[in-house]
PDB file of C-alpha atoms in Angstrom:
ATOM      1  CA  MET B   6    -112.572 -75.618 169.490  1.00  0.00           C
ATOM      2  CA  ASN B   7    -110.776 -78.947 169.167  1.00  0.00           C
ATOM      3  CA  ASN B   8    -113.741 -80.673 170.812  1.00  0.00           C
ATOM      4  CA  ILE B   9    -116.152 -79.153 168.273  1.00  0.00           C
ATOM      5  CA  ILE B  10    -113.963 -80.297 165.391  1.00  0.00           C
ATOM      6  CA  SER B  11    -113.753 -83.766 166.965  1.00  0.00           C
ATOM      7  CA  VAL B  12    -117.551 -83.994 167.254  1.00  0.00           C
ATOM      8  CA  ILE B  13    -118.056 -82.837 163.648  1.00  0.00           C
ATOM      9  CA  TRP B  14    -115.511 -85.359 162.382  1.00  0.00           C
ATOM     10  CA  LYS B  15    -117.148 -88.132 164.390  1.00  0.00           C
ATOM     11  CA  TRP B  16    -120.530 -87.453 162.776  1.00  0.00           C
ATOM     12  CA  LEU B  17    -118.943 -87.258 159.346  1.00  0.00           C
ATOM     13  CA  CYS B  18    -117.378 -90.684 159.934  1.00  0.00           C
ATOM     14  CA  ILE B  19    -120.709 -92.081 161.137  1.00  0.00           C
ATOM     15  CA  SER B  20    -122.260 -90.617 157.977  1.00  0.00           C
ATOM     16  CA  ARG B  21    -119.733 -92.637 155.928  1.00  0.00           C
ATOM     17  CA  ILE B  22    -117.769 -89.678 154.588  1.00  0.00           C
ATOM     18  CA  TYR B  23    -115.413 -92.189 152.937  1.00  0.00           C
ATOM     19  CA  ALA B  24    -118.202 -92.741 150.360  1.00  0.00           C
ATOM     20  CA  LEU B  25    -118.549 -89.019 149.579  1.00  0.00           C
ATOM     21  CA  PRO B  26    -116.112 -89.221 146.631  1.00  0.00           C
ATOM     22  CA  MET B  27    -118.895 -91.102 144.816  1.00  0.00           C
ATOM     23  CA  THR B  28    -120.793 -87.810 144.659  1.00  0.00           C
ATOM     24  CA  VAL B  29    -117.775 -85.566 144.144  1.00  0.00           C
ATOM     25  CA  CYS B  30    -116.406 -87.706 141.310  1.00  0.00           C
ATOM     26  CA  ALA B  31    -119.660 -87.705 139.352  1.00  0.00           C
ATOM     27  CA  TRP B  32    -120.098 -83.967 139.970  1.00  0.00           C
ATOM     28  CA  LEU B  33    -116.547 -83.222 138.789  1.00  0.00           C
ATOM     29  CA  ILE B  34    -117.233 -84.684 135.334  1.00  0.00           C
ATOM     30  CA  VAL B  35    -120.416 -82.745 134.618  1.00  0.00           C
ATOM     31  CA  PHE B  36    -118.996 -79.629 136.311  1.00  0.00           C
ATOM     32  CA  SER B  37    -116.030 -79.722 133.917  1.00  0.00           C
ATOM     33  CA  TYR B  38    -118.325 -80.225 130.940  1.00  0.00           C
ATOM     34  CA  GLY B  39    -120.586 -77.395 132.113  1.00  0.00           C
ATOM     35  CA  LEU B  40    -117.625 -75.000 132.441  1.00  0.00           C
ATOM     36  CA  LYS B  41    -116.528 -75.794 128.886  1.00  0.00           C
ATOM     37  CA  GLN B  42    -120.029 -74.864 127.726  1.00  0.00           C
ATOM     38  CA  GLY B  43    -119.780 -71.488 129.474  1.00  0.00           C
ATOM     39  CA  GLY B  44    -121.700 -72.529 132.596  1.00  0.00           C
ATOM     40  CA  SER B  45    -121.622 -70.821 135.991  1.00  0.00           C
ATOM     41  CA  LEU B  46    -118.807 -71.909 138.299  1.00  0.00           C
ATOM     42  CA  THR B  47    -120.639 -70.460 141.321  1.00  0.00           C
ATOM     43  CA  TYR B  48    -123.872 -72.383 140.763  1.00  0.00           C
ATOM     44  CA  GLY B  49    -121.878 -75.546 140.090  1.00  0.00           C
ATOM     45  CA  VAL B  50    -120.094 -75.247 143.447  1.00  0.00           C
ATOM     46  CA  ILE B  51    -123.358 -74.497 145.285  1.00  0.00           C
ATOM     47  CA  ALA B  52    -124.824 -77.612 143.677  1.00  0.00           C
ATOM     48  CA  LEU B  53    -121.876 -79.657 144.989  1.00  0.00           C
ATOM     49  CA  MET B  54    -122.542 -78.407 148.525  1.00  0.00           C
ATOM     50  CA  GLY B  55    -126.177 -79.464 148.285  1.00  0.00           C
ATOM     51  CA  LEU B  56    -125.242 -82.848 146.836  1.00  0.00           C
ATOM     52  CA  CYS B  57    -122.760 -83.518 149.635  1.00  0.00           C
ATOM     53  CA  PHE B  58    -125.289 -82.651 152.341  1.00  0.00           C
ATOM     54  CA  ALA B  59    -127.898 -84.848 150.640  1.00  0.00           C
ATOM     55  CA  HIS B  60    -125.459 -87.766 150.302  1.00  0.00           C
ATOM     56  CA  LEU B  61    -124.351 -87.614 153.936  1.00  0.00           C
ATOM     57  CA  GLY B  62    -127.991 -87.318 155.023  1.00  0.00           C
ATOM     58  CA  ALA B  63    -128.985 -90.335 152.954  1.00  0.00           C
ATOM     59  CA  ASN B  64    -126.080 -92.382 154.372  1.00  0.00           C
ATOM     60  CA  LEU B  65    -126.953 -91.505 157.962  1.00  0.00           C
ATOM     61  CA  PHE B  66    -130.664 -92.069 157.404  1.00  0.00           C
ATOM     62  CA  ASP B  67    -129.810 -95.514 156.028  1.00  0.00           C
ATOM     63  CA  GLU B  68    -127.917 -96.270 159.263  1.00  0.00           C
ATOM     64  CA  PHE B  69    -130.792 -94.913 161.375  1.00  0.00           C
ATOM     65  CA  ALA B  70    -133.488 -96.832 159.473  1.00  0.00           C
ATOM     66  CA  ASP B  71    -131.577-100.141 159.558  1.00  0.00           C
ATOM     67  CA  TYR B  72    -130.905 -99.769 163.271  1.00  0.00           C
ATOM     68  CA  MET B  73    -134.536 -99.003 164.113  1.00  0.00           C
ATOM     69  CA  ILE B  74    -135.777-101.940 162.025  1.00  0.00           C
ATOM     70  CA  GLU B  75    -133.331-104.389 163.625  1.00  0.00           C
ATOM     71  CA  ALA B  76    -133.897-103.024 167.143  1.00  0.00           C
ATOM     72  CA  LYS B  77    -137.579-103.972 166.903  1.00  0.00           C
ATOM     73  CA  LYS B  78    -136.680-107.562 166.022  1.00  0.00           C
ATOM     74  CA  ASN B  79    -134.876-108.110 169.338  1.00  0.00           C
ATOM     75  CA  ASN B  80    -132.377-110.488 167.721  1.00  0.00           C
ATOM     76  CA  ASN B  81    -129.069-108.846 168.722  1.00  0.00           C
ATOM     77  CA  PHE B  82    -128.917-107.118 165.327  1.00  0.00           C
ATOM     78  CA  ALA B  83    -128.323-110.392 163.493  1.00  0.00           C
ATOM     79  CA  GLY B  84    -129.637-108.839 160.277  1.00  0.00           C
ATOM     80  CA  LEU B  85    -126.857-106.255 160.120  1.00  0.00           C
ATOM     81  CA  ASN B  86    -123.452-106.772 158.569  1.00  0.00           C
ATOM     82  CA  LEU B  87    -121.564-106.188 161.803  1.00  0.00           C
ATOM     83  CA  LYS B  88    -118.271-107.179 160.219  1.00  0.00           C
ATOM     84  CA  LYS B  89    -118.565-104.115 157.997  1.00  0.00           C
ATOM     85  CA  GLY B  90    -119.312-101.936 161.008  1.00  0.00           C
ATOM     86  CA  LYS B  91    -122.949-101.332 160.108  1.00  0.00           C
ATOM     87  CA  CYS B  92    -124.659 -99.149 162.762  1.00  0.00           C
ATOM     88  CA  ARG B  93    -121.785 -99.807 165.184  1.00  0.00           C
ATOM     89  CA  PHE B  94    -121.986 -96.354 166.790  1.00  0.00           C
ATOM     90  CA  LEU B  95    -125.675 -96.856 167.528  1.00  0.00           C
ATOM     91  CA  ILE B  96    -125.228-100.443 168.690  1.00  0.00           C
ATOM     92  CA  ASN B  97    -122.353 -99.432 170.978  1.00  0.00           C
ATOM     93  CA  LYS B  98    -124.527 -96.574 172.301  1.00  0.00           C
ATOM     94  CA  GLU B  99    -121.924 -93.965 171.407  1.00  0.00           C
ATOM     95  CA  ILE B 100    -124.814 -92.007 169.900  1.00  0.00           C
ATOM     96  CA  THR B 101    -128.584 -92.204 170.361  1.00  0.00           C
ATOM     97  CA  PRO B 102    -131.288 -92.683 167.715  1.00  0.00           C
ATOM     98  CA  LYS B 103    -132.660 -89.231 168.580  1.00  0.00           C
ATOM     99  CA  GLN B 104    -129.279 -87.582 168.028  1.00  0.00           C
ATOM    100  CA  THR B 105    -128.895 -89.468 164.769  1.00  0.00           C
ATOM    101  CA  PHE B 106    -132.291 -88.383 163.486  1.00  0.00           C
ATOM    102  CA  MET B 107    -131.562 -84.750 164.379  1.00  0.00           C
ATOM    103  CA  VAL B 108    -128.322 -84.813 162.396  1.00  0.00           C
ATOM    104  CA  VAL B 109    -130.194 -86.395 159.469  1.00  0.00           C
ATOM    105  CA  LEU B 110    -132.660 -83.495 159.594  1.00  0.00           C
ATOM    106  CA  PHE B 111    -129.766 -81.016 159.622  1.00  0.00           C
ATOM    107  CA  TYR B 112    -128.201 -82.605 156.520  1.00  0.00           C
ATOM    108  CA  PHE B 113    -131.471 -82.604 154.598  1.00  0.00           C
ATOM    109  CA  PHE B 114    -132.328 -79.063 155.730  1.00  0.00           C
ATOM    110  CA  ALA B 115    -128.929 -77.822 154.499  1.00  0.00           C
ATOM    111  CA  ALA B 116    -129.455 -79.636 151.180  1.00  0.00           C
ATOM    112  CA  ALA B 117    -132.926 -78.073 150.879  1.00  0.00           C
ATOM    113  CA  ILE B 118    -131.535 -74.567 151.488  1.00  0.00           C
ATOM    114  CA  THR B 119    -128.996 -74.951 148.669  1.00  0.00           C
ATOM    115  CA  GLY B 120    -131.773 -76.265 146.442  1.00  0.00           C
ATOM    116  CA  LEU B 121    -133.943 -73.224 147.172  1.00  0.00           C
ATOM    117  CA  ILE B 122    -131.024 -70.877 146.435  1.00  0.00           C
ATOM    118  CA  LEU B 123    -130.490 -72.551 143.066  1.00  0.00           C
ATOM    119  CA  PHE B 124    -134.232 -72.486 142.380  1.00  0.00           C
ATOM    120  CA  TYR B 125    -134.320 -68.746 143.028  1.00  0.00           C
ATOM    121  CA  PHE B 126    -131.476 -68.023 140.616  1.00  0.00           C
ATOM    122  CA  THR B 127    -131.942 -70.696 137.934  1.00  0.00           C
ATOM    123  CA  GLY B 128    -135.636 -71.664 137.795  1.00  0.00           C
ATOM    124  CA  TYR B 129    -138.094 -74.423 138.651  1.00  0.00           C
ATOM    125  CA  PRO B 130    -136.501 -77.412 136.780  1.00  0.00           C
ATOM    126  CA  VAL B 131    -133.925 -77.728 139.563  1.00  0.00           C
ATOM    127  CA  LEU B 132    -136.765 -78.264 142.056  1.00  0.00           C
ATOM    128  CA  ILE B 133    -138.106 -81.180 140.015  1.00  0.00           C
ATOM    129  CA  VAL B 134    -134.680 -82.847 139.891  1.00  0.00           C
ATOM    130  CA  ALA B 135    -134.079 -82.159 143.590  1.00  0.00           C
ATOM    131  CA  LEU B 136    -137.507 -83.499 144.547  1.00  0.00           C
ATOM    132  CA  LEU B 137    -136.955 -86.741 142.629  1.00  0.00           C
ATOM    133  CA  GLY B 138    -133.501 -87.114 144.169  1.00  0.00           C
ATOM    134  CA  GLY B 139    -134.850 -86.414 147.658  1.00  0.00           C
ATOM    135  CA  ILE B 140    -137.601 -89.013 147.314  1.00  0.00           C
ATOM    136  CA  ILE B 141    -135.073 -91.632 146.207  1.00  0.00           C
ATOM    137  CA  ALA B 142    -132.723 -90.722 149.086  1.00  0.00           C
ATOM    138  CA  ILE B 143    -135.477 -91.048 151.704  1.00  0.00           C
ATOM    139  CA  LEU B 144    -136.780 -94.292 150.235  1.00  0.00           C
ATOM    140  CA  TYR B 145    -133.342 -95.810 149.681  1.00  0.00           C
ATOM    141  CA  PRO B 146    -133.268 -97.933 152.894  1.00  0.00           C
ATOM    142  CA  ARG B 147    -136.285 -99.817 151.484  1.00  0.00           C
ATOM    143  CA  LEU B 148    -135.332 -99.889 147.791  1.00  0.00           C
ATOM    144  CA  PRO B 149    -132.967-102.914 148.032  1.00  0.00           C
ATOM    145  CA  TYR B 150    -135.861-104.957 149.438  1.00  0.00           C
ATOM    146  CA  LEU B 151    -137.857-104.102 146.310  1.00  0.00           C
ATOM    147  CA  GLY B 152    -135.067-104.892 143.867  1.00  0.00           C
ATOM    148  CA  LEU B 153    -134.558-101.177 143.151  1.00  0.00           C
ATOM    149  CA  GLY B 154    -131.349-100.402 145.069  1.00  0.00           C
ATOM    150  CA  GLU B 155    -129.126-100.222 141.992  1.00  0.00           C
ATOM    151  CA  ALA B 156    -131.739 -98.240 140.047  1.00  0.00           C
ATOM    152  CA  GLY B 157    -132.043 -95.681 142.856  1.00  0.00           C
ATOM    153  CA  ILE B 158    -128.293 -95.159 143.136  1.00  0.00           C
ATOM    154  CA  GLY B 159    -127.878 -95.076 139.362  1.00  0.00           C
ATOM    155  CA  LEU B 160    -130.488 -92.345 139.056  1.00  0.00           C
ATOM    156  CA  ASN B 161    -129.347 -90.236 142.014  1.00  0.00           C
ATOM    157  CA  PHE B 162    -125.599 -90.412 141.501  1.00  0.00           C
ATOM    158  CA  GLY B 163    -125.767 -90.673 137.733  1.00  0.00           C
ATOM    159  CA  PHE B 164    -128.437 -89.272 135.473  1.00  0.00           C
ATOM    160  CA  LEU B 165    -130.259 -86.955 137.906  1.00  0.00           C
ATOM    161  CA  LEU B 166    -126.976 -85.549 139.220  1.00  0.00           C
ATOM    162  CA  PHE B 167    -125.675 -84.847 135.708  1.00  0.00           C
ATOM    163  CA  ILE B 168    -128.931 -83.337 134.493  1.00  0.00           C
ATOM    164  CA  GLY B 169    -129.355 -81.195 137.607  1.00  0.00           C
ATOM    165  CA  VAL B 170    -125.794 -79.851 137.829  1.00  0.00           C
ATOM    166  CA  TYR B 171    -125.620 -79.099 134.109  1.00  0.00           C
ATOM    167  CA  TYR B 172    -128.958 -77.310 134.258  1.00  0.00           C
ATOM    168  CA  VAL B 173    -128.044 -75.017 137.166  1.00  0.00           C
ATOM    169  CA  MET B 174    -124.767 -74.152 135.451  1.00  0.00           C
ATOM    170  CA  THR B 175    -126.185 -73.458 131.972  1.00  0.00           C
ATOM    171  CA  GLN B 176    -129.996 -73.234 132.418  1.00  0.00           C
ATOM    172  CA  SER B 177    -130.296 -75.781 129.610  1.00  0.00           C
ATOM    173  CA  PHE B 178    -130.409 -79.525 128.992  1.00  0.00           C
ATOM    174  CA  SER B 179    -128.100 -81.609 126.808  1.00  0.00           C
ATOM    175  CA  LEU B 180    -128.284 -85.100 125.343  1.00  0.00           C
ATOM    176  CA  ASN B 181    -124.483 -85.232 125.385  1.00  0.00           C
ATOM    177  CA  VAL B 182    -124.543 -84.885 129.178  1.00  0.00           C
ATOM    178  CA  ILE B 183    -126.810 -87.929 129.455  1.00  0.00           C
ATOM    179  CA  LEU B 184    -124.514 -89.939 127.159  1.00  0.00           C
ATOM    180  CA  ILE B 185    -121.472 -89.028 129.285  1.00  0.00           C
ATOM    181  CA  ALA B 186    -123.467 -89.860 132.417  1.00  0.00           C
ATOM    182  CA  ILE B 187    -123.777 -93.481 131.236  1.00  0.00           C
ATOM    183  CA  SER B 188    -120.101 -94.182 131.949  1.00  0.00           C
ATOM    184  CA  SER B 189    -120.116 -92.343 135.278  1.00  0.00           C
ATOM    185  CA  THR B 190    -123.278 -94.183 136.338  1.00  0.00           C
ATOM    186  CA  LEU B 191    -121.747 -97.558 135.485  1.00  0.00           C
ATOM    187  CA  ILE B 192    -118.597 -96.776 137.493  1.00  0.00           C
ATOM    188  CA  THR B 193    -120.760 -95.683 140.427  1.00  0.00           C
ATOM    189  CA  LEU B 194    -122.718 -98.927 140.174  1.00  0.00           C
ATOM    190  CA  VAL B 195    -119.430-100.859 140.206  1.00  0.00           C
ATOM    191  CA  LEU B 196    -118.768 -99.333 143.636  1.00  0.00           C
ATOM    192  CA  LEU B 197    -122.257-100.261 144.848  1.00  0.00           C
ATOM    193  CA  HIS B 198    -122.053-103.728 143.291  1.00  0.00           C
ATOM    194  CA  THR B 199    -118.720-104.336 145.044  1.00  0.00           C
ATOM    195  CA  ASP B 200    -120.472-103.627 148.336  1.00  0.00           C
ATOM    196  CA  TYR B 201    -123.474-105.799 147.498  1.00  0.00           C
ATOM    197  CA  MET B 202    -121.289-108.655 146.283  1.00  0.00           C
ATOM    198  CA  MET B 203    -119.412-108.854 149.585  1.00  0.00           C
ATOM    199  CA  ASP B 204    -122.712-108.432 151.468  1.00  0.00           C
ATOM    200  CA  LEU B 205    -124.387-111.351 149.689  1.00  0.00           C
ATOM    201  CA  SER B 206    -124.817-113.595 152.743  1.00  0.00           C
ATOM    202  CA  ALA B 207    -126.252-110.828 154.931  1.00  0.00           C
ATOM    203  CA  ASP B 208    -128.494-109.624 152.097  1.00  0.00           C
ATOM    204  CA  ASN B 209    -129.868-113.142 151.613  1.00  0.00           C
ATOM    205  CA  ILE B 210    -130.675-113.359 155.323  1.00  0.00           C
ATOM    206  CA  ASN B 211    -132.456-109.988 155.142  1.00  0.00           C
ATOM    207  CA  GLN B 212    -134.240-110.942 151.906  1.00  0.00           C
ATOM    208  CA  LYS B 213    -132.802-107.998 150.005  1.00  0.00           C
ATOM    209  CA  LYS B 214    -133.200-108.117 146.235  1.00  0.00           C
ATOM    210  CA  THR B 215    -129.926-106.907 144.786  1.00  0.00           C
ATOM    211  CA  LEU B 216    -128.478-107.969 141.449  1.00  0.00           C
ATOM    212  CA  CYS B 217    -126.153-110.294 143.372  1.00  0.00           C
ATOM    213  CA  THR B 218    -128.925-111.985 145.362  1.00  0.00           C
ATOM    214  CA  MET B 219    -131.006-112.356 142.203  1.00  0.00           C
ATOM    215  CA  LEU B 220    -128.038-113.995 140.465  1.00  0.00           C
ATOM    216  CA  LYS B 221    -127.725-116.231 143.579  1.00  0.00           C
ATOM    217  CA  ASP B 222    -123.959-116.511 143.185  1.00  0.00           C
ATOM    218  CA  ARG B 223    -121.026-114.228 144.034  1.00  0.00           C
ATOM    219  CA  GLN B 224    -119.088-115.510 141.023  1.00  0.00           C
ATOM    220  CA  LYS B 225    -121.889-114.498 138.646  1.00  0.00           C
ATOM    221  CA  GLY B 226    -122.009-111.130 140.397  1.00  0.00           C
ATOM    222  CA  PHE B 227    -118.263-110.857 139.828  1.00  0.00           C
ATOM    223  CA  TYR B 228    -118.708-111.443 136.093  1.00  0.00           C
ATOM    224  CA  LEU B 229    -121.447-108.799 136.014  1.00  0.00           C
ATOM    225  CA  LEU B 230    -119.079-106.309 137.634  1.00  0.00           C
ATOM    226  CA  ILE B 231    -116.505-106.951 134.896  1.00  0.00           C
ATOM    227  CA  ILE B 232    -119.193-106.335 132.252  1.00  0.00           C
ATOM    228  CA  MET B 233    -120.189-103.023 133.876  1.00  0.00           C
ATOM    229  CA  VAL B 234    -116.571-101.829 134.003  1.00  0.00           C
ATOM    230  CA  PHE B 235    -115.986-102.895 130.399  1.00  0.00           C
ATOM    231  CA  ALA B 236    -119.154-101.090 129.249  1.00  0.00           C
ATOM    232  CA  ALA B 237    -118.121 -97.853 131.014  1.00  0.00           C
ATOM    233  CA  TYR B 238    -114.823 -97.698 129.136  1.00  0.00           C
ATOM    234  CA  VAL B 239    -116.341 -98.786 125.817  1.00  0.00           C
ATOM    235  CA  ASN B 240    -118.827 -95.926 126.132  1.00  0.00           C
ATOM    236  CA  ILE B 241    -115.951 -93.476 126.623  1.00  0.00           C
ATOM    237  CA  GLY B 242    -114.311 -94.823 123.470  1.00  0.00           C
ATOM    238  CA  LEU B 243    -117.532 -94.443 121.478  1.00  0.00           C
ATOM    239  CA  LEU B 244    -118.056 -90.884 122.726  1.00  0.00           C
ATOM    240  CA  ILE B 245    -114.532 -90.028 121.550  1.00  0.00           C
ATOM    241  CA  ILE B 246    -115.172 -91.614 118.138  1.00  0.00           C
ATOM    242  CA  PHE B 247    -118.399 -89.632 117.710  1.00  0.00           C
ATOM    243  CA  LYS B 248    -116.628 -86.437 118.891  1.00  0.00           C
ATOM    244  CA  ILE B 249    -118.820 -85.938 121.947  1.00  0.00           C
ATOM    245  CA  LEU B 250    -115.682 -86.190 124.066  1.00  0.00           C
ATOM    246  CA  PRO B 251    -112.278 -84.852 122.963  1.00  0.00           C
ATOM    247  CA  PRO B 252    -109.450 -87.204 121.883  1.00  0.00           C
ATOM    248  CA  LEU B 253    -107.639 -86.242 125.098  1.00  0.00           C
ATOM    249  CA  SER B 254    -110.284 -88.253 126.978  1.00  0.00           C
ATOM    250  CA  LEU B 255    -108.235 -91.310 126.079  1.00  0.00           C
ATOM    251  CA  ILE B 256    -106.277 -90.515 129.267  1.00  0.00           C
ATOM    252  CA  THR B 257    -109.304 -91.893 131.151  1.00  0.00           C
ATOM    253  CA  PHE B 258    -107.913 -95.321 130.304  1.00  0.00           C
ATOM    254  CA  LEU B 259    -104.959 -94.561 132.596  1.00  0.00           C
ATOM    255  CA  SER B 260    -107.313 -95.495 135.446  1.00  0.00           C
ATOM    256  CA  LEU B 261    -107.403 -99.112 134.234  1.00  0.00           C
ATOM    257  CA  PRO B 262    -104.576-100.358 136.535  1.00  0.00           C
ATOM    258  CA  THR B 263    -106.785 -99.590 139.554  1.00  0.00           C
ATOM    259  CA  VAL B 264    -109.673-101.405 137.847  1.00  0.00           C
ATOM    260  CA  PHE B 265    -107.476-104.476 137.343  1.00  0.00           C
ATOM    261  CA  GLU B 266    -106.466-104.382 141.019  1.00  0.00           C
ATOM    262  CA  LEU B 267    -110.138-104.222 142.029  1.00  0.00           C
ATOM    263  CA  ILE B 268    -110.974-107.224 139.848  1.00  0.00           C
ATOM    264  CA  LYS B 269    -107.972-109.199 141.092  1.00  0.00           C
ATOM    265  CA  ASN B 270    -108.666-108.501 144.759  1.00  0.00           C
ATOM    266  CA  LEU B 271    -112.363-109.249 144.466  1.00  0.00           C
ATOM    267  CA  GLN B 272    -111.411-112.595 142.966  1.00  0.00           C
ATOM    268  CA  THR B 273    -109.162-113.349 145.946  1.00  0.00           C
ATOM    269  CA  TYR B 274    -111.990-112.297 148.293  1.00  0.00           C
ATOM    270  CA  LEU B 275    -114.296-114.827 146.659  1.00  0.00           C
ATOM    271  CA  GLN B 276    -111.734-117.514 147.466  1.00  0.00           C
ATOM    272  CA  ASP B 277    -110.954-116.283 150.997  1.00  0.00           C
ATOM    273  CA  ASN B 278    -112.977-113.520 152.642  1.00  0.00           C
ATOM    274  CA  ASN B 279    -110.174-112.922 155.165  1.00  0.00           C
ATOM    275  CA  SER B 280    -107.528-112.208 152.519  1.00  0.00           C
ATOM    276  CA  LEU B 281    -105.989-108.754 152.857  1.00  0.00           C
ATOM    277  CA  VAL B 282    -104.933-106.600 149.937  1.00  0.00           C
ATOM    278  CA  LYS B 283    -101.286-106.275 148.920  1.00  0.00           C
ATOM    279  CA  LYS B 284    -101.157-102.549 148.407  1.00  0.00           C
ATOM    280  CA  THR B 285     -99.652-100.766 145.412  1.00  0.00           C
ATOM    281  CA  PHE B 286     -99.329 -96.997 144.944  1.00  0.00           C
ATOM    282  CA  TYR B 287    -101.837 -96.910 142.052  1.00  0.00           C
ATOM    283  CA  MET B 288    -104.598 -98.356 144.232  1.00  0.00           C
ATOM    284  CA  GLY B 289    -104.876 -94.943 145.863  1.00  0.00           C
ATOM    285  CA  PRO B 290    -105.321 -94.125 149.576  1.00  0.00           C
ATOM    286  CA  MET B 291    -106.911 -96.540 152.030  1.00  0.00           C
ATOM    287  CA  GLU B 292    -108.013 -95.454 155.498  1.00  0.00           C
ATOM    288  CA  ASP B 293    -107.712 -98.937 156.993  1.00  0.00           C
ATOM    289  CA  GLU B 294    -105.006 -98.464 159.626  1.00  0.00           C
ATOM    290  CA  GLN B 295    -107.475 -98.331 162.535  1.00  0.00           C
ATOM    291  CA  ILE B 296    -109.477-101.384 161.408  1.00  0.00           C
ATOM    292  CA  LEU B 297    -108.354-104.290 163.577  1.00  0.00           C
ATOM    293  CA  ASP B 298    -110.909-106.948 162.625  1.00  0.00           C
ATOM    294  CA  VAL B 299    -109.387-108.878 159.712  1.00  0.00           C
ATOM    295  CA  GLN B 300    -112.635-109.650 157.907  1.00  0.00           C
ATOM    296  CA  ARG B 301    -113.881-106.077 158.165  1.00  0.00           C
ATOM    297  CA  LYS B 302    -110.497-104.824 156.986  1.00  0.00           C
ATOM    298  CA  ALA B 303    -110.616-107.152 153.970  1.00  0.00           C
ATOM    299  CA  ILE B 304    -114.039-105.782 153.027  1.00  0.00           C
ATOM    300  CA  MET B 305    -113.158-102.123 153.494  1.00  0.00           C
ATOM    301  CA  GLN B 306    -109.899-102.412 151.569  1.00  0.00           C
ATOM    302  CA  ARG B 307    -111.833-103.548 148.509  1.00  0.00           C
ATOM    303  CA  MET B 308    -114.417-100.829 149.010  1.00  0.00           C
ATOM    304  CA  PHE B 309    -111.585 -98.274 149.076  1.00  0.00           C
ATOM    305  CA  ILE B 310    -110.157 -99.665 145.821  1.00  0.00           C
ATOM    306  CA  ALA B 311    -113.602 -99.442 144.209  1.00  0.00           C
ATOM    307  CA  ARG B 312    -113.973 -95.863 145.475  1.00  0.00           C
ATOM    308  CA  ASN B 313    -110.513 -94.936 144.191  1.00  0.00           C
ATOM    309  CA  THR B 314    -111.330 -96.494 140.828  1.00  0.00           C
ATOM    310  CA  ALA B 315    -114.250 -94.079 140.521  1.00  0.00           C
ATOM    311  CA  PHE B 316    -112.002 -91.194 141.628  1.00  0.00           C
ATOM    312  CA  PHE B 317    -109.235 -91.856 139.091  1.00  0.00           C
ATOM    313  CA  PHE B 318    -111.746 -92.482 136.303  1.00  0.00           C
ATOM    314  CA  SER B 319    -113.551 -89.208 137.033  1.00  0.00           C
ATOM    315  CA  LEU B 320    -110.364 -87.202 137.568  1.00  0.00           C
ATOM    316  CA  PHE B 321    -108.795 -88.204 134.253  1.00  0.00           C
ATOM    317  CA  LEU B 322    -112.063 -87.710 132.344  1.00  0.00           C
ATOM    318  CA  SER B 323    -112.651 -84.298 133.943  1.00  0.00           C
ATOM    319  CA  LEU B 324    -109.101 -83.109 133.206  1.00  0.00           C
ATOM    320  CA  SER B 325    -109.438 -84.226 129.588  1.00  0.00           C
ATOM    321  CA  ILE B 326    -112.615 -82.174 129.215  1.00  0.00           C
ATOM    322  CA  LEU B 327    -111.202 -79.079 130.924  1.00  0.00           C
ATOM    323  CA  PHE B 328    -107.917 -78.979 129.029  1.00  0.00           C
ATOM    324  CA  SER B 329    -109.130 -79.954 125.557  1.00  0.00           C
TER     325      SER B 329
END
């Protein structure tokens, strides 16, 4: 039994389970809003299960696709960000490409089953949303090369997620949901942009077209991140003013200390990419104890802060909606 649990946990780690809060956080906001509108708790939870399977499948497929592309180049995987641990389980031959692809199929099959269940009980619109999300997930490994990486993530973990979850819960659509999704999407993109900003050198080598590579400067990318964060909170303020969100949603601004820590530590990373984070309790948890390589640890610490920023933002916003 312990061996089975160990194997499952290993595959979850390979599938970058640490990034799963990106999905859960976005879901939590629209789930809370859907409950307040009398939506189905059961269908909302089933939707979360499907979203988690789809997210893990997309993460693992990204690893698989990058590995297969680099393996054909016969250049010792120079195009991968090895410092961040990209494809390390495949490179170290702890798993095989065939095993990886089979697990990808399992994830997507499980996501498809949940989608079919929701289709049966709630109607065809969920299939349209799921199909669009599935296409983006499968194409994602190529989207950054086309300058569409941020757009794909913004759609999948922002607008499509909000529209889909709200629909299965209420069998209706709402403009207010889309307006709330703007802030959640921006916070999600802050997490992605943090990753892309620290990956700038590797992305330039691989000719990826991210916002950072198009700006051609980490410092400009840093300023863009600040603008995205600022816009997310301004949108919350406007939604409160126009009574789309309750006044209690002002507690969302309690997540700002983590935002400030992210900004401060990204600035220190720009000056020294080996600088480690001085932890504070409001940064949230960081699973960095087992990371021995200093540069990789510096990267992952900032990714954890960005992830925790999204978590605190979503948690406070969700609680404000539920208890208003």
